[in-house]
Tab-separated table of C-alpha atoms and ligand atoms in Angstrom:
chain	number	residue	atom	x	y	z
A	1443	MET	CA	243.926	123.925	225.083
A	1444	GLY	CA	247.262	125.316	224.785
A	1445	ALA	CA	250.091	124.113	223.422
A	1446	PRO	CA	252.721	121.445	225.099
A	1447	ASP	CA	255.678	123.338	226.349
A	1448	GLY	CA	258.314	124.201	224.224
A	1449	PHE	CA	256.108	123.977	221.311
A	1450	VAL	CA	255.262	126.520	218.521
A	1451	VAL	CA	252.467	128.792	219.602
A	1452	HIS	CA	249.571	127.337	217.056
A	1453	ASP	CA	247.486	130.696	216.946
A	1454	SER	CA	250.084	132.761	215.474
A	1455	THR	CA	250.399	130.623	212.556
A	1456	ALA	CA	246.954	130.859	210.220
A	1457	ARG	CA	245.058	127.846	209.645
A	1458	PRO	CA	242.943	127.129	206.131
A	1459	GLN	CA	239.944	127.546	208.205
A	1460	ASP	CA	240.554	130.905	209.407
A	1461	LEU	CA	240.705	132.004	205.839
A	1462	PRO	CA	236.969	133.892	204.761
A	1463	SER	CA	235.192	133.014	202.005
A	1464	VAL	CA	235.305	135.269	198.948
A	1465	ASP	CA	231.789	136.427	199.623
A	1466	ARG	CA	232.538	136.860	203.300
A	1467	LEU	CA	235.276	138.786	202.648
A	1468	LEU	CA	233.418	141.320	199.663
A	1469	ARG	CA	230.636	141.434	202.290
A	1470	SER	CA	232.531	143.715	204.455
A	1471	ASP	CA	232.282	147.414	204.789
A	1472	ALA	CA	235.574	148.653	203.375
A	1473	VAL	CA	235.065	146.088	200.301
A	1474	ALA	CA	231.491	147.341	199.760
A	1475	ALA	CA	232.955	150.576	199.475
A	1476	SER	CA	235.449	149.270	197.295
A	1477	ILE	CA	232.779	147.664	194.465
A	1478	THR	CA	231.115	151.103	194.411
A	1479	THR	CA	234.373	153.009	193.426
A	1480	HIS	CA	235.310	149.862	190.716
A	1481	GLY	CA	232.288	147.430	190.426
A	1482	HIS	CA	231.819	144.116	191.060
A	1483	THR	CA	234.200	142.294	188.535
A	1484	LEU	CA	237.219	143.653	189.282
A	1485	VAL	CA	236.933	143.090	193.305
A	1486	ALA	CA	235.619	139.901	193.086
A	1487	ALA	CA	238.439	138.707	190.871
A	1488	GLU	CA	241.200	140.346	192.859
A	1489	ALA	CA	239.544	139.087	196.384
A	1490	ARG	CA	239.203	135.385	194.857
A	1491	ALA	CA	243.140	135.657	193.667
A	1492	LEU	CA	244.088	137.082	196.725
A	1493	LEU	CA	242.337	134.245	198.529
A	1494	ASP	CA	243.946	131.429	196.559
A	1495	ASP	CA	247.307	133.174	196.840
A	1496	LEU	CA	246.635	132.855	200.588
A	1497	ARG	CA	245.192	129.278	201.115
A	1498	VAL	CA	248.635	128.131	199.421
A	1499	ARG	CA	250.736	130.149	201.903
A	1500	VAL	CA	248.805	128.851	204.729
A	1501	GLN	CA	248.895	125.113	203.505
A	1502	ALA	CA	252.765	125.636	203.861
A	1503	GLY	CA	252.397	127.305	207.302
A	1504	ALA	CA	254.134	131.025	206.379
A	1505	VAL	CA	251.012	132.883	206.938
A	1506	SER	CA	250.326	134.184	210.867
A	1507	SER	CA	246.804	135.086	211.990
A	1508	THR	CA	246.972	138.704	212.012
A	1509	GLU	CA	247.421	138.113	208.412
A	1510	VAL	CA	244.233	136.518	207.614
A	1511	GLY	CA	242.221	139.250	209.697
A	1512	PRO	CA	239.656	141.383	208.225
A	1513	LEU	CA	241.950	144.734	208.167
A	1514	ALA	CA	244.988	143.118	206.901
A	1515	LEU	CA	242.668	141.110	204.250
A	1516	GLN	CA	240.996	144.348	203.343
A	1517	ALA	CA	244.388	146.429	203.159
A	1518	ALA	CA	245.582	143.666	201.001
A	1519	LEU	CA	242.701	143.439	198.658
A	1520	ALA	CA	243.017	147.542	198.283
A	1521	ALA	CA	246.943	147.187	197.398
A	1522	ARG	CA	245.903	144.481	194.982
A	1523	ILE	CA	243.362	146.686	193.186
A	1524	GLU	CA	245.709	149.402	192.838
A	1525	GLU	CA	248.469	147.690	191.873
A	1526	ARG	CA	245.863	146.119	188.890
A	1527	LEU	CA	245.042	149.563	188.171
A	1528	ALA	CA	248.270	151.164	187.870
A	1529	PRO	CA	249.757	151.875	184.414
A	1530	ARG	CA	252.802	149.858	182.743
A	1531	MET	CA	253.480	152.176	180.694
A	1532	ARG	CA	254.396	155.410	183.003
A	1533	ALA	CA	256.564	158.658	182.390
A	1534	VAL	CA	260.278	158.016	183.804
A	1535	PHE	CA	263.204	160.272	184.097
A	1536	ASN	CA	265.543	159.723	181.529
A	1537	LEU	CA	268.739	160.552	183.190
A	1538	THR	CA	270.695	158.593	180.557
A	1539	GLY	CA	272.502	160.887	178.796
A	1540	THR	CA	270.892	160.131	175.373
A	1541	VAL	CA	268.037	162.620	174.697
A	1542	VAL	CA	266.264	160.555	171.754
A	1543	HIS	CA	265.918	157.300	173.470
A	1544	THR	CA	264.529	154.594	171.993
A	1545	ASN	CA	263.757	152.370	174.889
A	1546	LEU	CA	262.754	155.468	176.497
A	1547	GLY	CA	259.738	156.597	174.012
A	1548	ARG	CA	262.041	158.541	171.822
A	1549	SER	CA	261.256	162.182	171.563
A	1550	VAL	CA	259.201	164.010	173.927
A	1551	LEU	CA	256.098	165.786	172.717
A	1552	ALA	CA	255.481	169.256	172.634
A	1553	ASP	CA	253.111	171.381	174.776
A	1554	ALA	CA	251.430	171.694	171.433
A	1555	ALA	CA	251.026	168.426	170.404
A	1556	LEU	CA	249.405	167.252	173.843
A	1557	GLU	CA	247.053	170.010	173.439
A	1558	ARG	CA	246.561	169.258	170.248
A	1559	LEU	CA	245.824	165.427	171.477
A	1560	MET	CA	243.449	166.467	174.320
A	1561	THR	CA	241.291	168.540	171.865
A	1562	THR	CA	241.099	166.487	168.692
A	1563	MET	CA	241.001	162.980	170.547
A	1564	ALA	CA	238.074	163.921	172.857
A	1565	ALA	CA	235.538	164.673	170.062
A	1566	PRO	CA	234.704	163.304	167.159
A	1567	ASN	CA	237.219	165.103	164.203
A	1568	ASN	CA	237.484	165.129	160.338
A	1569	LEU	CA	240.443	162.395	160.152
A	1570	GLU	CA	238.916	161.712	156.768
A	1571	TYR	CA	236.142	163.970	156.161
A	1572	ASP	CA	236.619	166.995	153.875
A	1573	LEU	CA	234.957	169.910	155.668
A	1574	GLU	CA	234.242	172.165	152.592
A	1575	THR	CA	233.057	169.652	150.490
A	1576	GLY	CA	231.268	167.382	153.008
A	1577	ARG	CA	232.779	164.378	151.392
A	1578	ARG	CA	234.748	161.724	152.397
A	1579	GLY	CA	238.368	162.984	152.834
A	1580	ASP	CA	241.807	161.516	153.152
A	1581	ARG	CA	243.663	161.791	156.420
A	1582	ASP	CA	247.296	162.340	154.681
A	1583	SER	CA	245.786	165.394	152.969
A	1584	LEU	CA	245.898	166.923	157.237
A	1585	VAL	CA	249.888	166.889	156.457
A	1586	GLU	CA	250.604	166.963	153.401
A	1587	GLU	CA	250.509	170.800	152.543
A	1588	LEU	CA	252.692	171.073	155.932
A	1589	LEU	CA	255.457	168.294	154.757
A	1590	CYS	CA	255.727	169.868	150.891
A	1591	THR	CA	255.789	173.353	152.814
A	1592	LEU	CA	258.589	172.455	154.857
A	1593	THR	CA	260.483	170.238	152.372
A	1594	GLY	CA	259.667	171.603	149.010
A	1595	ALA	CA	257.904	168.490	148.005
A	1596	GLU	CA	255.421	167.985	145.529
A	1597	ALA	CA	253.749	165.420	147.399
A	1598	ALA	CA	253.478	163.690	150.697
A	1599	THR	CA	252.630	160.884	152.734
A	1600	VAL	CA	252.745	159.639	156.351
A	1601	VAL	CA	252.926	155.899	157.684
A	1602	ASN	CA	253.304	153.968	160.819
A	1603	ASN	CA	256.524	154.462	161.184
A	1604	ASN	CA	259.817	154.568	158.963
A	1605	ALA	CA	260.310	151.080	158.833
A	1606	ALA	CA	257.357	150.907	157.165
A	1607	ALA	CA	257.790	154.080	154.917
A	1608	VAL	CA	261.090	152.257	154.010
A	1609	LEU	CA	258.950	148.810	153.374
A	1610	LEU	CA	256.328	150.455	151.507
A	1611	THR	CA	258.379	152.463	149.100
A	1612	ILE	CA	260.287	149.273	147.919
A	1613	GLY	CA	257.513	147.625	147.393
A	1614	ALA	CA	255.590	150.193	145.733
A	1615	LEU	CA	258.117	151.293	143.484
A	1616	ALA	CA	260.076	148.093	143.074
A	1617	ARG	CA	257.976	144.816	143.830
A	1618	ASP	CA	259.298	141.818	141.586
A	1619	ARG	CA	262.344	143.899	140.292
A	1620	GLU	CA	265.545	145.305	141.055
A	1621	VAL	CA	266.590	147.537	143.553
A	1622	ILE	CA	270.315	149.159	143.728
A	1623	VAL	CA	271.989	150.117	146.583
A	1624	SER	CA	275.795	150.441	147.871
A	1625	ARG	CA	277.441	147.680	149.793
A	1626	GLY	CA	278.637	150.325	152.128
A	1627	GLU	CA	274.900	151.364	153.146
A	1628	LEU	CA	273.311	147.829	153.579
A	1629	VAL	CA	272.285	148.818	157.186
A	1630	GLU	CA	270.714	147.444	160.554
A	1631	ILE	CA	268.768	149.801	162.014
A	1632	GLY	CA	268.162	147.419	165.372
A	1633	GLY	CA	265.875	144.632	165.958
A	1634	ALA	CA	265.018	142.843	162.534
A	1635	PHE	CA	265.291	145.738	160.519
A	1636	ARG	CA	268.183	145.190	158.169
A	1637	MET	CA	268.001	146.556	154.625
A	1638	PRO	CA	268.632	143.549	152.747
A	1639	ASP	CA	265.426	141.460	154.563
A	1640	VAL	CA	263.570	144.377	153.981
A	1641	MET	CA	264.279	144.552	150.464
A	1642	ALA	CA	263.182	140.772	150.142
A	1643	ALA	CA	260.318	141.241	152.563
A	1644	ALA	CA	258.968	144.279	149.878
A	1645	GLY	CA	259.511	141.719	146.953
A	1646	ALA	CA	262.580	143.160	145.449
A	1647	ARG	CA	265.677	141.684	144.353
A	1648	MET	CA	268.354	143.476	145.869
A	1649	VAL	CA	271.146	144.512	143.148
A	1650	GLU	CA	274.654	145.459	145.645
A	1651	VAL	CA	277.060	147.500	144.226
A	1652	GLY	CA	280.388	149.171	144.984
A	1653	THR	CA	282.270	148.053	148.492
A	1654	THR	CA	282.046	148.267	152.228
A	1655	ASN	CA	284.147	151.918	152.061
A	1656	ARG	CA	283.908	153.037	148.021
A	1657	THR	CA	281.223	153.170	145.568
A	1658	HIS	CA	281.504	155.124	142.564
A	1659	PRO	CA	279.046	156.817	139.805
A	1660	ALA	CA	279.997	153.915	137.769
A	1661	ASP	CA	279.111	151.300	139.858
A	1662	TYR	CA	275.255	152.455	139.426
A	1663	GLU	CA	275.637	153.294	136.019
A	1664	ARG	CA	276.525	149.666	135.286
A	1665	ALA	CA	274.429	148.241	137.367
A	1666	ILE	CA	270.959	149.981	136.110
A	1667	ASN	CA	269.401	147.710	133.325
A	1668	GLU	CA	265.844	147.058	131.980
A	1669	ARG	CA	265.138	144.967	135.335
A	1670	THR	CA	266.103	148.135	137.261
A	1671	ALA	CA	262.875	149.210	139.092
A	1672	LEU	CA	264.423	151.938	141.834
A	1673	VAL	CA	267.847	153.227	143.230
A	1674	MET	CA	268.058	153.540	146.708
A	1675	LYS	CA	270.350	155.382	149.156
A	1676	VAL	CA	270.521	154.628	152.673
A	1677	HIS	CA	271.835	157.025	155.278
A	1678	THR	CA	273.993	155.188	157.804
A	1679	SER	CA	272.580	156.980	160.449
A	1680	ASN	CA	274.190	154.984	163.113
A	1681	TYR	CA	277.458	153.888	162.027
A	1682	GLU	CA	280.042	155.885	160.409
A	1683	VAL	CA	282.737	154.269	157.747
A	1684	GLN	CA	285.911	156.611	158.464
A	1685	GLY	CA	289.134	156.819	156.193
A	1686	PHE	CA	289.535	155.736	152.310
A	1687	THR	CA	285.447	156.345	151.243
A	1688	ALA	CA	283.463	157.326	148.742
A	1689	ALA	CA	279.967	157.524	148.288
A	1690	VAL	CA	277.789	158.992	145.800
A	1691	GLY	CA	275.399	161.885	146.765
A	1692	GLU	CA	272.128	162.092	145.731
A	1693	ALA	CA	272.604	165.063	143.171
A	1694	THR	CA	274.760	163.210	141.243
A	1695	LEU	CA	272.752	159.676	141.576
A	1696	SER	CA	269.264	161.006	140.698
A	1697	GLY	CA	271.021	162.361	137.534
A	1698	ILE	CA	272.194	158.743	136.892
A	1699	ALA	CA	268.896	157.175	137.526
A	1700	HIS	CA	266.723	159.772	135.898
A	1701	ALA	CA	268.556	159.381	132.641
A	1702	ARG	CA	267.792	155.944	132.649
A	1703	GLY	CA	264.331	156.689	133.493
A	1704	VAL	CA	264.679	155.405	136.670
A	1705	PRO	CA	263.591	156.445	140.433
A	1706	LEU	CA	265.998	157.190	143.240
A	1707	ALA	CA	264.652	156.731	146.818
A	1708	THR	CA	266.625	157.892	150.027
A	1709	ASP	CA	265.740	156.572	153.671
A	1710	LEU	CA	267.243	159.438	155.451
A	1711	GLY	CA	266.421	157.655	158.763
A	1712	SER	CA	266.349	160.942	161.452
A	1713	GLY	CA	265.251	163.531	159.227
A	1714	SER	CA	265.750	166.844	161.163
A	1715	LEU	CA	263.729	169.377	159.312
A	1716	VAL	CA	266.276	172.438	160.506
A	1717	ASP	CA	270.357	172.327	160.040
A	1718	LEU	CA	271.538	171.387	163.681
A	1719	ALA	CA	274.428	173.137	162.847
A	1720	HIS	CA	272.979	176.268	163.508
A	1721	TYR	CA	272.280	175.392	166.912
A	1722	GLY	CA	276.148	174.313	167.186
A	1723	LEU	CA	274.950	170.767	166.910
A	1724	PRO	CA	276.967	168.043	164.134
A	1725	ARG	CA	275.016	168.080	160.976
A	1726	GLU	CA	272.328	165.724	159.670
A	1727	PRO	CA	270.842	165.807	156.055
A	1728	LEU	CA	267.826	167.423	155.677
A	1729	PRO	CA	264.837	166.179	153.681
A	1730	GLN	CA	264.745	169.486	151.858
A	1731	GLU	CA	267.983	169.127	150.537
A	1732	MET	CA	267.479	165.472	149.494
A	1733	VAL	CA	264.244	166.785	147.452
A	1734	ALA	CA	266.089	169.726	145.964
A	1735	ALA	CA	268.917	167.405	144.820
A	1736	GLY	CA	266.524	165.156	142.598
A	1737	CYS	CA	265.395	162.377	144.949
A	1738	ASP	CA	261.833	160.835	144.208
A	1739	VAL	CA	261.463	159.658	147.482
A	1740	VAL	CA	262.416	160.716	150.500
A	1741	THR	CA	261.556	158.853	154.150
A	1742	PHE	CA	262.384	160.020	157.358
A	1743	SER	CA	261.153	159.230	161.164
A	1744	GLY	CA	258.906	161.216	163.165
A	1745	ASP	CA	260.083	160.748	166.288
A	1746	LYS	CA	264.194	160.972	166.194
A	1747	LEU	CA	265.383	164.332	165.277
A	1748	LEU	CA	261.693	165.662	163.962
A	1749	GLY	CA	260.596	165.606	167.604
A	1750	GLY	CA	257.399	164.512	167.304
A	1751	PRO	CA	255.489	161.025	167.472
A	1752	GLN	CA	256.085	157.544	165.960
A	1753	ALA	CA	255.719	158.323	162.606
A	1754	GLY	CA	256.933	157.329	159.113
A	1755	LEU	CA	257.276	160.484	156.576
A	1756	ILE	CA	257.415	160.255	152.971
A	1757	VAL	CA	257.997	163.278	150.699
A	1758	GLY	CA	258.837	163.441	147.037
A	1759	SER	CA	257.576	163.583	143.596
A	1760	LYS	CA	253.725	163.634	142.825
A	1761	GLU	CA	254.433	160.364	140.785
A	1762	ALA	CA	256.285	158.104	143.311
A	1763	VAL	CA	254.147	159.272	146.326
A	1764	GLY	CA	250.892	158.657	144.448
A	1765	ARG	CA	252.172	155.081	143.962
A	1766	ILE	CA	252.909	154.923	147.000
A	1767	ARG	CA	249.758	156.325	148.406
A	1768	ARG	CA	247.946	153.298	145.936
A	1769	TYR	CA	249.827	150.676	147.006
A	1770	PRO	CA	247.743	148.098	149.130
A	1771	LEU	CA	250.139	147.528	151.842
A	1772	LYS	CA	249.576	151.413	152.393
A	1773	ARG	CA	246.218	150.605	154.072
A	1774	ALA	CA	247.846	148.138	156.713
A	1775	LEU	CA	250.609	150.714	157.699
A	1776	ARG	CA	248.557	153.923	157.576
A	1777	MET	CA	248.901	156.348	160.615
A	1778	SER	CA	246.280	156.340	163.405
A	1779	LYS	CA	244.503	159.490	164.361
A	1780	LEU	CA	246.499	159.864	167.380
A	1781	PRO	CA	250.136	160.395	166.205
A	1782	LEU	CA	248.456	161.751	162.998
A	1783	ALA	CA	247.134	164.917	165.584
A	1784	ALA	CA	250.772	165.546	167.070
A	1785	LEU	CA	252.394	165.226	163.917
A	1786	GLU	CA	250.333	168.024	162.716
A	1787	ALA	CA	250.935	169.901	165.534
A	1788	THR	CA	254.268	169.681	165.819
A	1789	LEU	CA	255.026	170.321	162.090
A	1790	SER	CA	253.583	173.827	162.824
A	1791	LEU	CA	256.003	174.366	165.341
A	1792	TYR	CA	258.618	174.328	162.267
A	1793	LEU	CA	256.441	177.155	160.419
A	1794	ARG	CA	258.256	179.075	163.783
A	1795	PRO	CA	261.688	178.242	163.513
A	1796	GLU	CA	262.976	181.287	165.689
A	1797	HIS	CA	260.803	179.695	168.746
A	1798	LEU	CA	261.620	175.847	167.578
A	1799	ALA	CA	264.718	175.340	170.247
A	1800	ARG	CA	261.755	176.929	172.939
A	1801	ASP	CA	258.832	174.727	172.074
A	1802	LEU	CA	260.147	171.347	170.542
A	1803	PRO	CA	261.109	169.444	173.498
A	1804	THR	CA	263.970	167.122	171.732
A	1805	LEU	CA	265.541	170.476	170.128
A	1806	ARG	CA	265.358	172.031	173.471
A	1807	LEU	CA	267.122	169.426	174.937
A	1808	LEU	CA	269.495	169.069	172.638
A	1809	THR	CA	270.463	172.536	172.712
A	1810	ARG	CA	270.528	172.893	176.690
A	1811	PRO	CA	273.532	174.927	177.474
A	1812	VAL	CA	275.973	172.875	179.373
A	1813	GLU	CA	275.975	175.742	182.208
A	1814	ALA	CA	272.103	175.455	182.577
A	1815	ILE	CA	272.880	171.765	183.217
A	1816	ARG	CA	275.219	172.152	185.511
A	1817	ALA	CA	273.306	174.525	187.625
A	1818	ALA	CA	270.859	171.959	187.706
A	1819	ALA	CA	273.464	169.380	188.918
A	1820	GLU	CA	274.248	172.236	191.835
A	1821	ALA	CA	271.001	172.527	193.212
A	1822	LEU	CA	270.137	169.180	193.036
A	1823	ARG	CA	273.669	167.668	194.548
A	1824	ALA	CA	272.716	168.167	198.633
A	1825	PRO	CA	269.323	166.650	198.304
A	1826	VAL	CA	270.513	163.607	196.549
A	1827	ALA	CA	273.217	163.228	198.852
A	1828	ALA	CA	271.047	163.543	201.799
A	1829	ALA	CA	268.696	160.654	200.002
A	1830	VAL	CA	271.617	158.251	199.539
A	1831	ALA	CA	273.872	158.950	202.777
A	1832	PRO	CA	275.688	157.519	204.310
A	1833	ARG	CA	275.869	154.420	201.603
A	1834	PHE	CA	276.521	157.030	198.605
A	1835	THR	CA	278.766	159.765	198.003
A	1836	VAL	CA	277.670	162.370	195.414
A	1837	GLU	CA	279.751	164.695	193.275
A	1838	ILE	CA	279.097	166.831	190.240
A	1839	VAL	CA	280.921	165.889	187.170
A	1840	ALA	CA	280.915	166.358	183.716
A	1841	MET	CA	279.830	164.199	181.476
A	1842	GLN	CA	279.572	163.222	177.771
A	1843	GLY	CA	275.770	162.217	176.603
A	1844	GLN	CA	274.834	161.638	172.842
A	1845	ILE	CA	271.679	162.380	170.742
A	1846	GLY	CA	270.778	159.094	170.480
A	1847	SER	CA	268.027	157.064	167.857
A	1848	GLY	CA	271.008	155.743	166.141
A	1849	SER	CA	271.664	159.538	165.235
A	1850	LEU	CA	275.002	160.665	164.870
A	1851	PRO	CA	276.239	157.898	167.001
A	1852	VAL	CA	280.082	159.357	167.316
A	1853	GLU	CA	279.338	162.786	168.420
A	1854	ARG	CA	279.540	163.543	172.094
A	1855	LEU	CA	277.059	166.137	173.574
A	1856	PRO	CA	278.940	167.977	176.615
A	1857	SER	CA	276.939	167.719	179.419
A	1858	ALA	CA	276.793	167.354	183.523
A	1859	GLY	CA	275.385	165.682	186.434
A	1860	LEU	CA	275.738	163.501	189.266
A	1861	ALA	CA	277.784	160.868	189.914
A	1862	LEU	CA	276.612	158.438	192.822
A	1863	ALA	CA	279.573	156.328	194.496
A	1864	PRO	CA	279.442	153.331	196.925
A	1865	ALA	CA	280.776	154.833	200.146
A	1866	GLY	CA	283.573	152.445	201.755
A	1867	THR	CA	282.664	149.232	199.717
A	1868	SER	CA	285.094	146.929	198.979
A	1869	ARG	CA	285.824	146.695	195.231
A	1870	LYS	CA	283.567	143.169	195.260
A	1871	GLY	CA	280.702	144.556	196.503
A	1872	LEU	CA	280.512	147.305	194.357
A	1873	GLY	CA	278.725	146.166	191.419
A	1874	THR	CA	276.139	144.848	193.878
A	1875	ALA	CA	275.920	148.236	195.553
A	1876	LEU	CA	275.478	150.189	192.293
A	1877	GLU	CA	273.062	147.569	190.854
A	1878	ALA	CA	270.705	148.015	194.668
A	1879	LEU	CA	270.851	151.713	193.661
A	1880	ALA	CA	269.830	151.621	190.591
A	1881	THR	CA	267.184	149.331	191.420
A	1882	ALA	CA	265.953	151.905	194.102
A	1883	LEU	CA	266.028	154.400	191.491
A	1884	ARG	CA	263.625	152.442	189.156
A	1885	GLY	CA	261.542	151.951	192.147
A	1886	LEU	CA	260.532	155.314	192.349
A	1887	PRO	CA	257.346	156.682	191.944
A	1888	ARG	CA	258.223	158.180	188.569
A	1889	PRO	CA	261.116	155.500	188.082
A	1890	VAL	CA	264.707	157.625	187.324
A	1891	ILE	CA	267.131	155.659	184.765
A	1892	GLY	CA	270.333	156.631	184.939
A	1893	ARG	CA	273.861	154.594	183.654
A	1894	ILE	CA	276.193	152.565	185.430
A	1895	SER	CA	279.837	153.677	184.547
A	1896	GLU	CA	283.339	153.322	185.609
A	1897	ASP	CA	282.006	152.019	189.639
A	1898	ARG	CA	279.574	154.952	189.439
A	1899	LEU	CA	276.022	155.273	189.087
A	1900	LEU	CA	275.596	158.813	186.636
A	1901	LEU	CA	272.635	161.013	186.174
A	1902	ASP	CA	272.933	163.054	183.327
A	1903	LEU	CA	270.545	165.995	184.167
A	1904	ARG	CA	270.417	167.457	180.371
A	1905	CYS	CA	267.375	165.618	180.301
A	1906	LEU	CA	265.913	167.143	183.766
A	1907	GLU	CA	264.413	170.440	182.782
A	1908	ASP	CA	263.888	173.190	185.537
A	1909	ARG	CA	259.953	172.230	185.463
A	1910	ASP	CA	260.736	168.647	186.498
A	1911	THR	CA	263.219	169.635	189.191
A	1912	ALA	CA	260.628	169.992	191.751
A	1913	ALA	CA	258.743	166.250	190.941
A	1914	PHE	CA	262.376	164.795	191.165
A	1915	ALA	CA	263.631	166.101	194.186
A	1916	ALA	CA	259.888	165.845	195.986
A	1917	GLN	CA	260.353	161.800	195.574
A	1918	LEU	CA	264.047	161.545	196.880
A	1919	ASP	CA	262.370	161.030	200.379
A	1920	PHE	CA	261.246	157.212	199.090
A	1921	LEU	CA	264.851	156.398	198.121
A	1922	ASP	CA	266.319	155.648	201.777
A	1923	ALA	CA	263.545	152.877	202.131
A	1924	ARG	CA	264.208	151.534	198.883
A	1925	LEU	CA	267.842	151.268	199.868
A	1926	ARG	CA	267.501	149.551	203.228
B	2451	LIG	C1	265.568	154.810	162.503
B	2451	LIG	C2	265.853	154.371	160.915
B	2451	LIG	C3	264.494	153.757	160.641
B	2451	LIG	C4	263.329	152.945	160.962
B	2451	LIG	O1	262.362	154.283	161.330
B	2451	LIG	P1	261.395	153.940	162.577
B	2451	LIG	O2	261.072	155.504	162.638
B	2451	LIG	O3	262.034	153.785	163.812
B	2451	LIG	O4	260.637	152.955	162.118
B	2451	LIG	C5	264.897	153.418	159.590
B	2451	LIG	N1	266.261	153.832	158.321
B	2451	LIG	C6	266.745	154.427	159.347
B	2451	LIG	C7	268.337	154.718	158.318
B	2451	LIG	C8	266.927	154.668	160.499
B	2451	LIG	O5	267.854	155.338	161.300
């Protein structure tokens, strides 16, 4: 046979007839072993998909004959199966400098919460079963006492997230009636969550009072009438109005509302149950202060500063919380047993405030001394530099992080970390080089997420705790191949 001189040698390019049938591929010993591990369904589906893909590429003349050999096919099939089974939701290193990062899953759960999940989810549990009476129980009661102890409220209930808590509160207390809110508090939280839209979705009519920068007691007094069902305060957590401003505090407002027989609800967003000022952090209003000020309902998130799972916490008077609990939408927005178990364990940590900064990751990270962060940077500078050399240089720099999740957006957390800069790259190539580095870091077994700022890639090490440094350093070896 043999090809004429000067012709492409054909036996290095695979032909359609070189591809085995699905059955033949499945009968090979290596693949039979894979079937024993994974079962026929998955292996056969991936084998079929692999051969389909190859057939298209073979027809285009884009496949070498070694690629369709038995060993190559077995390896390709094994890789496909591994990729199919690999989790899409994965742990990452959050080196963005934003501690409670909404895109990165917000708060990291405490060890106590993780342990609680393991023990209560691996077996049946008393989610809605009263162990004293042996009768049907109420899932809310599992955390109500804790929430009441911690906030001083008479009653408490929990739902899927704080957006749901707000929606439910407005719906239960003010459907088909009027809700009074200051123009300075018509916030957008992000996504489609805008206070006016939430009011509409809950079936309430919003009555705006005051102006963007100033709202006075008389504005509320004038607006309350027989159609008013609720006065609403919204904590403007993700922006700040500065300068010539005035707002009416909850204590004053509850007096005004209650004098006319109208309840007051406050949406805190990020509800920290401890005064962050004690830890040298900027202060956030506390749910317990709102309860003490006379709010009938206070809503806040479980996974922002509270440091727990996604949850919407509702505390307040027996009367208002009772109405919320009985509202039909509550059933649709109720919490699942998973976050509920984690929430209970997280809330229990607040009973031991002396240990909170040690046991609650969110607070531990927020209060991590800058010296400790700088020490981590010093320990990691050389290994990181070795992994990215000679393309990038690495130096230790002071950084400004933030709390995140819309909490205290104007406050900065002094931090430290590594700044990676392209070595000897023209200004034009800088952006591309930095993007390539960011991509390589995201491609590591446990993806590393930094941020690009001023021609450098910054790795803020506040959230890389000592117990994680070894895992971080161990995977740096993969970086070199990814940067090529
Ligand atoms: C974050 C936030 C919400 C929404 O809370 P989720 O738990 O994310 O649903 C609502 N209101 C305010 C003021 C917030 O800051």
